[in-house]
Amino acid sequence: METIERTRIVDVLKNDAYGTKVNVKGWVRTRRGSKQVSFIALNDGSTIHNVQIVVDTTRFDEELLKLITTGACINVNGLLVKSQGQGQNVEIQAEEIQVYGTADPATYPLQKKGHSMEFLREVAHLRPRTNTFGAVFRIRHHMSIAIHMFFHERGFYYFHTPIITASDCEGAGQMFQVTTLNLYDLKKDESGSIRYDEDFFGKQTGLTVSGQLEGELAAMALGAIYTFGPTFRAENSNTPRHLAEFWMIEPEVAFNEIKENMQLAEDFIKYCIRWALEHCKDDIQFLNDHFDKGLLERLDFVLKQDFIRLPYTEGIRILEEAVANGHKFEFPIFWGADLASEHERYLVEEHFKCPVILTDYPKEIKAFYMKQNEDGKTVRAMDVLFPKIGEIIGGSQREEDYEKLSRRAAEMGVPEKDIWWYMDTRKFGTAPHSGFGLGFERLLLFVTGMTNIRDVIPFPRTPKSVEF
């Protein structure tokens, strides 16, 4: 074959230099045609759109053409011509074809027909080749870029917090343990507890549930930081909203109080959605047309709305009123209850009809590090609630008072010996500061319109599922 520099299909489709020779490489989506002419839809992952390769079958060896089936990978040299058909401006008249890899039609699982999401999870190693998952994973890339751009433009520093840690930030005991001990021969002390002194780190360690505590330390030196990395929860939740391994974005900002924290969250999420609409137009349009007819409308809706700021107590009053007026919730609602997704979605979708930032939660249902309000009952927590999803961001102003923080940690059973380093920032130059956490996959659920969190991460990790 003549050597011609490869052009990505996304660039070929924008090219109008008709009559020039081009080279494209990719995977066959479909092949159709007659004895005289074949039409190959080729995709290389650079765009949702395929380029059509027109093959004059009389010019090619029949045995070669038999190998060009759905899923096969081919290398094509040809002439760029104006398309005769609908839906594309250009097509390629094939002059030379090389088959890199065949795909046996009897065993290749992605034949041209509708596949269920459940089936595609079973072939997660191949599902990026489908239109839907190609779109989702390109959007995932663009959302990652948007996150870095947003914070970089605002003077934040990207800070890497540890993945292996001895501190359970949330205090919920949902850490995956990391150990080099021989699990078949565990040494125990007189009280029957496992001895960790011979373990790699000399103490019990796990995979991080959050980089927040270390992020706070950095904010108290660098001013404004964000983390963006993998996070792990050993929580036995088989729901469409939970993963055991997911990615989290956690900004922490010195001198920000709860008001500035809420504004940062709103600005951040709108920036990401705007970025998606600007840079992933074709992919979002595809998902809107084929998967979730209301997607574009919902994304525009969030951009146009100011998020409502709503105290928890007022939110409970609205929900209790709804119950009194005959609305049925699966979970009971009362002051002090941790809101379920159905409650959050009622506030957003039915009552206010716009995103809501719920604030001032009862201290009993929130973590030890949240700043306590003067009423002694509530803390300066904030949850950003979205249509279709419920909570998408959780954050708070952090307690900067050493005595209050120490007392609250003791009340909640967080041993000070484990967080002495965290407490130190309250002893040496303490200052008001705030932050929040956004589960990256929750943001992707919203931006893609997908309904299951397992479908916005390439290889989902869930209870009893660690394939690929």
Coordinates of C-alpha atoms in Angstrom, one line a residue:
M1 CA 0.0 0.0 0.0
E2 CA 1.1 3.5 -0.7
T3 CA 2.1 5.4 2.4
I4 CA -0.1 8.4 3.1
E5 CA -0.3 10.1 6.4
R6 CA -3.4 9.1 8.3
T7 CA -6.2 11.6 8.8
R8 CA -8.6 11.2 11.7
I9 CA -12.2 10.7 10.6
V10 CA -13.3 13.8 12.6
D11 CA -11.0 15.8 10.4
V12 CA -11.9 14.0 7.1
L13 CA -15.5 14.9 7.6
K14 CA -14.6 18.6 7.8
N15 CA -12.4 18.5 4.7
D16 CA -13.6 19.8 1.4
A17 CA -10.5 19.3 -0.7
Y18 CA -12.3 17.0 -3.1
G19 CA -10.1 14.9 -5.3
T20 CA -7.2 14.6 -2.8
K21 CA -5.9 11.3 -1.6
V22 CA -6.5 10.5 2.0
N23 CA -5.7 7.6 4.4
V24 CA -8.1 6.5 7.1
K25 CA -8.0 3.7 9.6
G26 CA -10.7 2.4 11.8
W27 CA -13.2 -0.2 12.7
V28 CA -16.1 -1.3 10.5
R29 CA -19.5 -0.4 11.9
T30 CA -21.5 -1.8 8.9
R31 CA -21.0 -3.0 5.4
R32 CA -23.9 -3.1 2.8
G33 CA -24.2 -3.0 -0.9
S34 CA -24.6 -5.0 -4.1
K35 CA -22.3 -7.2 -6.2
Q36 CA -20.9 -4.1 -7.9
V37 CA -20.5 -1.7 -5.0
S38 CA -20.1 -1.9 -1.2
F39 CA -20.6 0.9 1.3
I40 CA -18.5 0.6 4.5
A41 CA -19.3 2.8 7.5
L42 CA -15.9 3.3 9.2
N43 CA -15.3 4.8 12.7
D44 CA -12.0 5.5 14.5
G45 CA -13.3 6.8 17.8
S46 CA -12.5 10.5 17.0
T47 CA -16.2 11.4 16.4
I48 CA -19.7 10.0 16.8
H49 CA -20.0 10.1 12.9
N50 CA -18.8 7.4 10.5
V51 CA -17.1 8.1 7.2
Q52 CA -18.6 6.2 4.2
I53 CA -16.1 4.2 2.2
V54 CA -17.4 3.4 -1.3
V55 CA -15.8 0.2 -2.7
D56 CA -16.0 -0.7 -6.4
T57 CA -16.0 -4.5 -5.8
T58 CA -14.7 -5.3 -9.3
R59 CA -11.4 -3.6 -8.4
F60 CA -10.7 -5.7 -5.3
D61 CA -10.1 -9.4 -4.5
E62 CA -13.2 -11.2 -3.4
E63 CA -11.4 -13.0 -0.6
L64 CA -10.2 -9.7 0.8
L65 CA -13.7 -8.2 0.7
K66 CA -15.1 -11.2 2.6
L67 CA -12.9 -10.3 5.6
I68 CA -14.5 -6.8 5.9
T69 CA -17.3 -7.5 8.4
T70 CA -18.7 -5.5 11.3
G71 CA -15.9 -5.1 13.9
A72 CA -13.0 -5.7 11.5
C73 CA -10.2 -3.1 11.5
I74 CA -9.1 -1.8 8.2
N75 CA -6.6 0.7 6.6
V76 CA -7.9 2.6 3.5
N77 CA -6.3 4.8 0.9
G78 CA -8.8 6.6 -1.3
L79 CA -10.0 9.7 -3.0
L80 CA -12.0 12.3 -1.1
V81 CA -15.2 13.0 -3.0
K82 CA -18.4 15.0 -2.4
S83 CA -21.0 12.6 -1.0
Q84 CA -24.0 11.5 -3.1
G85 CA -26.0 10.4 -0.1
Q86 CA -27.8 12.1 2.7
G87 CA -26.2 12.9 6.1
Q88 CA -22.6 13.6 5.1
N89 CA -20.7 16.0 2.9
V90 CA -17.8 13.7 2.0
E91 CA -17.1 10.1 1.3
I92 CA -14.0 8.2 0.3
Q93 CA -13.7 6.2 -2.9
A94 CA -11.5 3.3 -1.9
E95 CA -8.3 2.7 -4.0
E96 CA -6.4 0.4 -1.6
I97 CA -7.6 -1.6 1.4
Q98 CA -5.6 -3.5 4.0
V99 CA -7.3 -5.6 6.6
Y100 CA -5.5 -5.2 10.0
G101 CA -7.7 -7.5 12.0
T102 CA -10.8 -9.6 11.2
A103 CA -13.9 -10.0 13.5
D104 CA -15.7 -13.3 13.1
P105 CA -19.5 -12.5 12.6
A106 CA -20.4 -15.7 14.5
T107 CA -18.6 -14.6 17.7
Y108 CA -18.2 -10.8 17.5
P109 CA -20.7 -9.6 20.1
L110 CA -21.5 -6.1 18.7
Q111 CA -23.4 -7.0 15.6
K112 CA -25.6 -4.3 14.2
K113 CA -28.7 -4.5 16.4
G114 CA -29.8 -2.9 19.7
H115 CA -28.0 -4.1 22.8
S116 CA -29.2 -3.7 26.3
M117 CA -27.0 -1.8 28.8
E118 CA -26.8 -4.9 31.0
F119 CA -25.4 -6.9 28.0
L120 CA -22.9 -4.2 27.2
R121 CA -21.6 -4.2 30.8
E122 CA -20.8 -7.9 30.3
V123 CA -18.6 -6.9 27.3
A124 CA -17.1 -3.7 28.8
H125 CA -13.8 -4.4 27.0
L126 CA -15.7 -3.8 23.7
R127 CA -18.5 -1.4 24.6
P128 CA -16.4 1.8 23.9
R129 CA -16.8 0.8 20.2
T130 CA -20.6 1.4 20.3
N131 CA -21.9 4.9 19.4
T132 CA -23.4 5.4 22.9
F133 CA -20.2 4.6 24.8
G134 CA -17.9 6.3 22.3
A135 CA -20.0 9.4 23.0
V136 CA -20.0 8.9 26.8
F137 CA -16.2 8.4 27.1
R138 CA -15.4 11.4 24.8
I139 CA -17.6 13.5 27.0
R140 CA -15.8 12.1 30.1
H141 CA -12.5 13.3 28.7
H142 CA -13.9 16.8 27.9
M143 CA -15.4 17.0 31.4
S144 CA -11.9 16.2 32.9
I145 CA -10.4 19.0 30.9
A146 CA -13.2 21.4 31.9
I147 CA -12.5 20.7 35.6
H148 CA -8.8 21.5 35.3
M149 CA -9.5 24.6 33.2
F150 CA -12.1 26.0 35.6
F151 CA -9.8 25.8 38.6
H152 CA -6.7 26.8 36.8
E153 CA -8.3 30.0 35.5
R154 CA -9.3 30.9 39.0
G155 CA -5.8 30.5 40.6
F156 CA -6.4 27.1 42.3
Y157 CA -3.6 24.6 42.5
Y158 CA -4.0 20.9 41.6
F159 CA -3.0 19.0 44.7
H160 CA -2.4 15.2 44.9
T161 CA -3.7 13.7 48.1
P162 CA -2.7 10.1 49.1
I163 CA -4.6 7.1 47.8
I164 CA -3.3 4.9 50.6
T165 CA -4.2 6.4 54.0
A166 CA -4.7 5.6 57.7
S167 CA -7.5 8.1 58.1
D168 CA -11.2 7.4 57.4
C169 CA -12.2 10.9 56.6
E170 CA -16.0 10.3 56.8
G171 CA -15.7 8.1 59.9
A172 CA -18.1 5.6 58.3
G173 CA -15.8 2.6 58.3
Q174 CA -16.2 2.0 54.6
M175 CA -12.5 1.7 53.7
F176 CA -11.0 -1.1 51.6
Q177 CA -8.1 -2.4 53.6
V178 CA -4.5 -2.4 52.2
T179 CA -2.2 -5.0 53.7
T180 CA 0.8 -7.2 53.0
L181 CA 0.0 -9.5 56.0
N182 CA -0.4 -13.2 55.3
L183 CA -4.2 -13.5 55.6
Y184 CA -3.9 -17.3 56.2
D185 CA -1.7 -16.7 59.3
L186 CA -2.6 -13.5 61.0
K187 CA -0.8 -12.7 64.3
K188 CA -3.0 -11.4 67.1
D189 CA -2.2 -9.7 70.5
E190 CA -3.5 -10.8 73.9
S191 CA -6.8 -9.1 73.3
G192 CA -7.4 -10.9 70.0
S193 CA -6.8 -7.9 67.8
I194 CA -4.7 -8.3 64.7
R195 CA -1.1 -7.1 65.1
Y196 CA -0.3 -4.5 62.4
D197 CA 3.3 -3.8 63.5
E198 CA 4.6 -6.3 60.9
D199 CA 2.4 -4.9 58.2
F200 CA 4.0 -2.8 55.4
F201 CA 3.0 0.5 57.0
G202 CA 3.1 -0.7 60.6
K203 CA -0.6 0.2 61.1
Q204 CA -4.0 -0.5 59.7
T205 CA -4.4 1.3 56.3
G206 CA -6.9 1.5 53.5
L207 CA -7.8 3.1 50.2
T208 CA -8.9 6.7 50.5
V209 CA -12.6 7.6 50.8
S210 CA -11.8 11.3 50.3
G211 CA -8.8 13.6 49.9
Q212 CA -10.6 16.3 51.9
L213 CA -8.6 16.3 55.1
E214 CA -5.3 16.6 53.3
G215 CA -6.8 19.1 50.9
E216 CA -7.7 21.3 53.8
L217 CA -4.0 21.3 55.0
A218 CA -3.0 22.4 51.5
A219 CA -5.6 25.2 51.4
M220 CA -4.2 26.5 54.6
A221 CA -0.9 27.1 52.9
L222 CA -1.6 27.6 49.1
G223 CA -4.9 29.4 49.5
A224 CA -7.0 27.5 47.1
I225 CA -6.5 23.9 45.9
Y226 CA -8.5 21.1 44.3
T227 CA -8.0 17.4 44.2
F228 CA -9.2 15.2 41.3
G229 CA -8.6 11.5 41.7
P230 CA -9.9 8.0 42.4
T231 CA -11.8 7.4 45.6
F232 CA -13.0 4.1 47.1
R233 CA -16.0 3.1 49.3
A234 CA -16.5 -0.4 50.5
E235 CA -20.2 0.1 50.8
N236 CA -22.5 -2.7 49.8
S237 CA -24.7 -0.5 47.6
N238 CA -26.1 -2.1 44.5
T239 CA -27.8 1.0 43.2
P240 CA -27.7 2.9 39.9
R241 CA -25.9 5.7 41.8
H242 CA -23.1 4.0 43.7
L243 CA -19.7 2.6 42.7
A244 CA -17.0 1.1 44.9
E245 CA -14.3 3.0 42.9
F246 CA -15.1 6.4 41.5
W247 CA -13.5 9.8 40.8
M248 CA -13.9 12.8 43.0
I249 CA -13.2 16.5 42.7
E250 CA -12.6 18.3 46.0
P251 CA -11.8 22.0 46.1
E252 CA -10.8 23.5 49.5
V253 CA -10.5 27.3 49.8
A254 CA -9.0 29.4 52.7
F255 CA -11.1 32.4 53.7
N256 CA -14.2 31.2 51.9
E257 CA -17.3 30.9 54.1
I258 CA -20.4 29.0 53.3
K259 CA -21.9 31.8 51.0
E260 CA -18.7 31.8 48.8
N261 CA -18.6 28.0 48.9
M262 CA -22.2 27.8 47.5
Q263 CA -21.3 30.3 44.7
L264 CA -18.2 28.4 43.8
A265 CA -20.2 25.2 43.5
E266 CA -22.8 26.9 41.2
D267 CA -20.2 28.6 39.0
F268 CA -18.2 25.3 38.7
I269 CA -21.1 23.1 37.7
K270 CA -22.4 25.7 35.2
Y271 CA -18.9 26.0 33.7
C272 CA -18.7 22.3 33.2
I273 CA -22.1 22.1 31.5
R274 CA -21.3 25.1 29.2
W275 CA -18.0 23.4 28.3
A276 CA -19.9 20.1 27.4
L277 CA -22.4 21.9 25.2
E278 CA -19.6 23.8 23.4
H279 CA -17.1 20.9 23.0
C280 CA -19.2 17.8 22.8
K281 CA -22.1 19.1 20.7
D282 CA -22.4 16.1 18.4
D283 CA -22.1 13.5 21.2
I284 CA -24.7 15.2 23.4
Q285 CA -27.0 15.6 20.4
F286 CA -26.6 11.9 19.7
L287 CA -27.4 10.9 23.3
N288 CA -30.4 13.4 23.3
D289 CA -31.8 11.9 20.1
H290 CA -31.2 8.2 20.9
F291 CA -31.1 7.9 24.6
D292 CA -32.7 10.7 26.6
K293 CA -35.0 13.1 24.6
G294 CA -34.9 15.7 27.3
L295 CA -31.2 15.9 27.8
L296 CA -30.4 19.2 25.9
E297 CA -33.4 20.9 27.4
R298 CA -32.3 19.9 31.0
L299 CA -28.7 21.1 30.4
D300 CA -30.0 24.4 29.1
F301 CA -32.5 24.6 32.0
V302 CA -29.7 24.3 34.6
L303 CA -27.6 27.0 32.9
K304 CA -30.4 29.5 32.8
Q305 CA -31.5 29.1 36.5
D306 CA -30.1 30.6 39.6
F307 CA -29.8 27.9 42.1
I308 CA -32.1 28.3 45.1
R309 CA -30.5 28.5 48.5
L310 CA -32.7 26.7 51.0
P311 CA -32.2 26.0 54.7
Y312 CA -32.8 22.3 55.6
T313 CA -35.5 23.3 58.2
E314 CA -37.5 25.1 55.4
G315 CA -36.9 22.1 53.1
I316 CA -38.4 19.8 55.7
R317 CA -41.4 22.1 56.1
I318 CA -42.1 22.0 52.3
L319 CA -41.8 18.2 52.3
E320 CA -44.1 17.8 55.3
E321 CA -46.6 20.1 53.7
A322 CA -46.4 17.9 50.5
V323 CA -47.2 14.8 52.7
A324 CA -50.1 16.6 54.3
N325 CA -51.4 17.4 50.8
G326 CA -51.4 13.7 49.9
H327 CA -47.9 13.2 48.3
K328 CA -46.6 9.7 49.0
F329 CA -42.9 9.2 49.9
E330 CA -41.4 5.8 50.4
F331 CA -39.2 7.1 53.3
P332 CA -40.6 9.1 56.3
I333 CA -39.8 12.8 56.5
F334 CA -39.2 14.6 59.8
W335 CA -36.7 17.2 61.2
G336 CA -33.4 15.3 61.7
A337 CA -34.0 12.8 58.9
D338 CA -31.2 12.4 56.3
L339 CA -33.1 13.2 53.0
A340 CA -33.5 10.4 50.5
S341 CA -33.1 10.9 46.8
E342 CA -36.9 11.0 46.4
H343 CA -37.1 14.0 48.8
E344 CA -34.3 15.8 47.1
R345 CA -35.8 15.3 43.7
Y346 CA -39.3 16.5 44.9
L347 CA -37.8 19.8 46.0
V348 CA -35.9 20.2 42.7
E349 CA -38.3 18.8 40.1
E350 CA -41.7 19.5 41.6
H351 CA -41.6 22.3 44.1
F352 CA -38.9 24.8 42.9
K353 CA -38.4 23.4 39.4
C354 CA -34.7 24.4 39.5
P355 CA -31.5 23.2 41.2
V356 CA -31.5 23.7 45.0
I357 CA -28.6 24.2 47.4
L358 CA -29.8 22.8 50.8
T359 CA -27.9 24.3 53.8
D360 CA -27.8 24.2 57.6
Y361 CA -28.3 20.5 58.2
P362 CA -28.7 18.9 61.7
K363 CA -25.3 18.3 63.1
E364 CA -26.2 14.7 64.0
I365 CA -26.4 13.6 60.4
K366 CA -23.2 15.3 59.2
A367 CA -19.4 14.8 59.6
F368 CA -17.4 16.0 62.6
Y369 CA -15.4 18.6 60.6
M370 CA -18.4 20.8 59.6
K371 CA -18.7 24.3 61.2
Q372 CA -21.3 24.5 63.9
N373 CA -23.9 27.2 63.8
E374 CA -24.8 29.4 66.7
D375 CA -28.1 27.5 67.3
G376 CA -26.1 24.5 68.6
K377 CA -28.2 22.2 66.5
T378 CA -27.1 22.7 62.9
V379 CA -23.9 22.9 60.9
R380 CA -22.9 25.0 57.8
A381 CA -23.3 22.1 55.4
M382 CA -24.5 22.4 51.8
D383 CA -25.8 19.8 49.3
V384 CA -26.4 20.8 45.7
L385 CA -29.5 19.0 44.4
F386 CA -30.2 18.3 40.7
P387 CA -33.1 17.1 38.6
K388 CA -33.0 13.3 38.0
I389 CA -30.1 12.7 40.3
G390 CA -30.7 14.3 43.7
E391 CA -27.4 15.2 45.5
I392 CA -24.6 16.0 43.1
I393 CA -22.3 18.0 45.4
G394 CA -21.8 17.8 49.2
G395 CA -19.7 20.3 51.1
S396 CA -19.5 22.7 54.1
Q397 CA -17.7 25.4 55.8
R398 CA -15.1 23.6 57.9
E399 CA -14.9 24.1 61.7
E400 CA -11.8 26.2 62.3
D401 CA -12.1 26.4 66.1
Y402 CA -9.8 23.9 67.8
E403 CA -11.9 23.4 70.9
K404 CA -15.2 22.9 69.0
L405 CA -13.6 20.6 66.5
S406 CA -11.9 18.5 69.2
R407 CA -15.2 18.2 71.2
R408 CA -17.1 17.2 68.0
A409 CA -14.5 14.6 67.0
A410 CA -14.7 13.0 70.5
E411 CA -18.5 13.0 70.4
M412 CA -18.5 11.2 67.0
G413 CA -15.8 8.7 68.1
V414 CA -13.0 10.0 65.9
P415 CA -9.8 9.3 67.8
E416 CA -7.6 12.5 68.0
K417 CA -4.5 10.4 67.8
D418 CA -5.5 9.6 64.2
I419 CA -6.1 13.2 63.2
W420 CA -3.5 15.1 65.3
W421 CA -2.0 16.5 62.1
Y422 CA -5.4 17.7 60.9
M423 CA -6.1 19.4 64.3
D424 CA -2.7 21.2 64.1
T425 CA -4.0 23.5 61.4
R426 CA -6.5 24.8 64.0
K427 CA -3.6 25.4 66.5
F428 CA -1.2 27.2 64.1
G429 CA -2.8 30.1 62.2
T430 CA -6.3 28.9 61.9
A431 CA -8.7 30.6 59.5
P432 CA -12.2 30.2 58.1
H433 CA -12.2 27.8 55.1
S434 CA -14.7 25.8 53.0
G435 CA -14.8 23.1 50.4
F436 CA -17.0 20.5 48.7
G437 CA -16.8 17.2 46.9
L438 CA -18.3 16.4 43.5
G439 CA -18.5 12.8 42.4
F440 CA -17.3 12.9 38.8
E441 CA -19.5 10.1 37.7
R442 CA -22.6 11.9 39.1
L443 CA -21.8 14.9 37.0
L444 CA -21.4 12.6 34.0
L445 CA -24.8 11.0 34.6
F446 CA -26.3 14.5 34.4
V447 CA -24.3 15.6 31.3
T448 CA -24.8 12.4 29.3
G449 CA -28.4 11.5 30.4
M450 CA -27.3 8.0 31.2
T451 CA -29.4 6.4 34.0
N452 CA -26.9 4.1 35.6
I453 CA -23.5 5.2 37.1
R454 CA -22.0 1.9 35.8
D455 CA -22.4 3.3 32.3
V456 CA -20.3 6.5 32.7
I457 CA -17.0 4.8 33.9
P458 CA -15.1 2.4 31.6
F459 CA -14.8 -0.5 34.0
P460 CA -17.2 -0.2 36.9
R461 CA -16.3 -1.7 40.3
T462 CA -19.4 -2.7 42.3
P463 CA -20.1 -5.4 44.9
K464 CA -19.2 -8.8 43.5
S465 CA -18.0 -7.2 40.2
V466 CA -14.4 -6.6 39.4
E467 CA -14.2 -8.0 35.8
F468 CA -11.8 -6.5 33.3

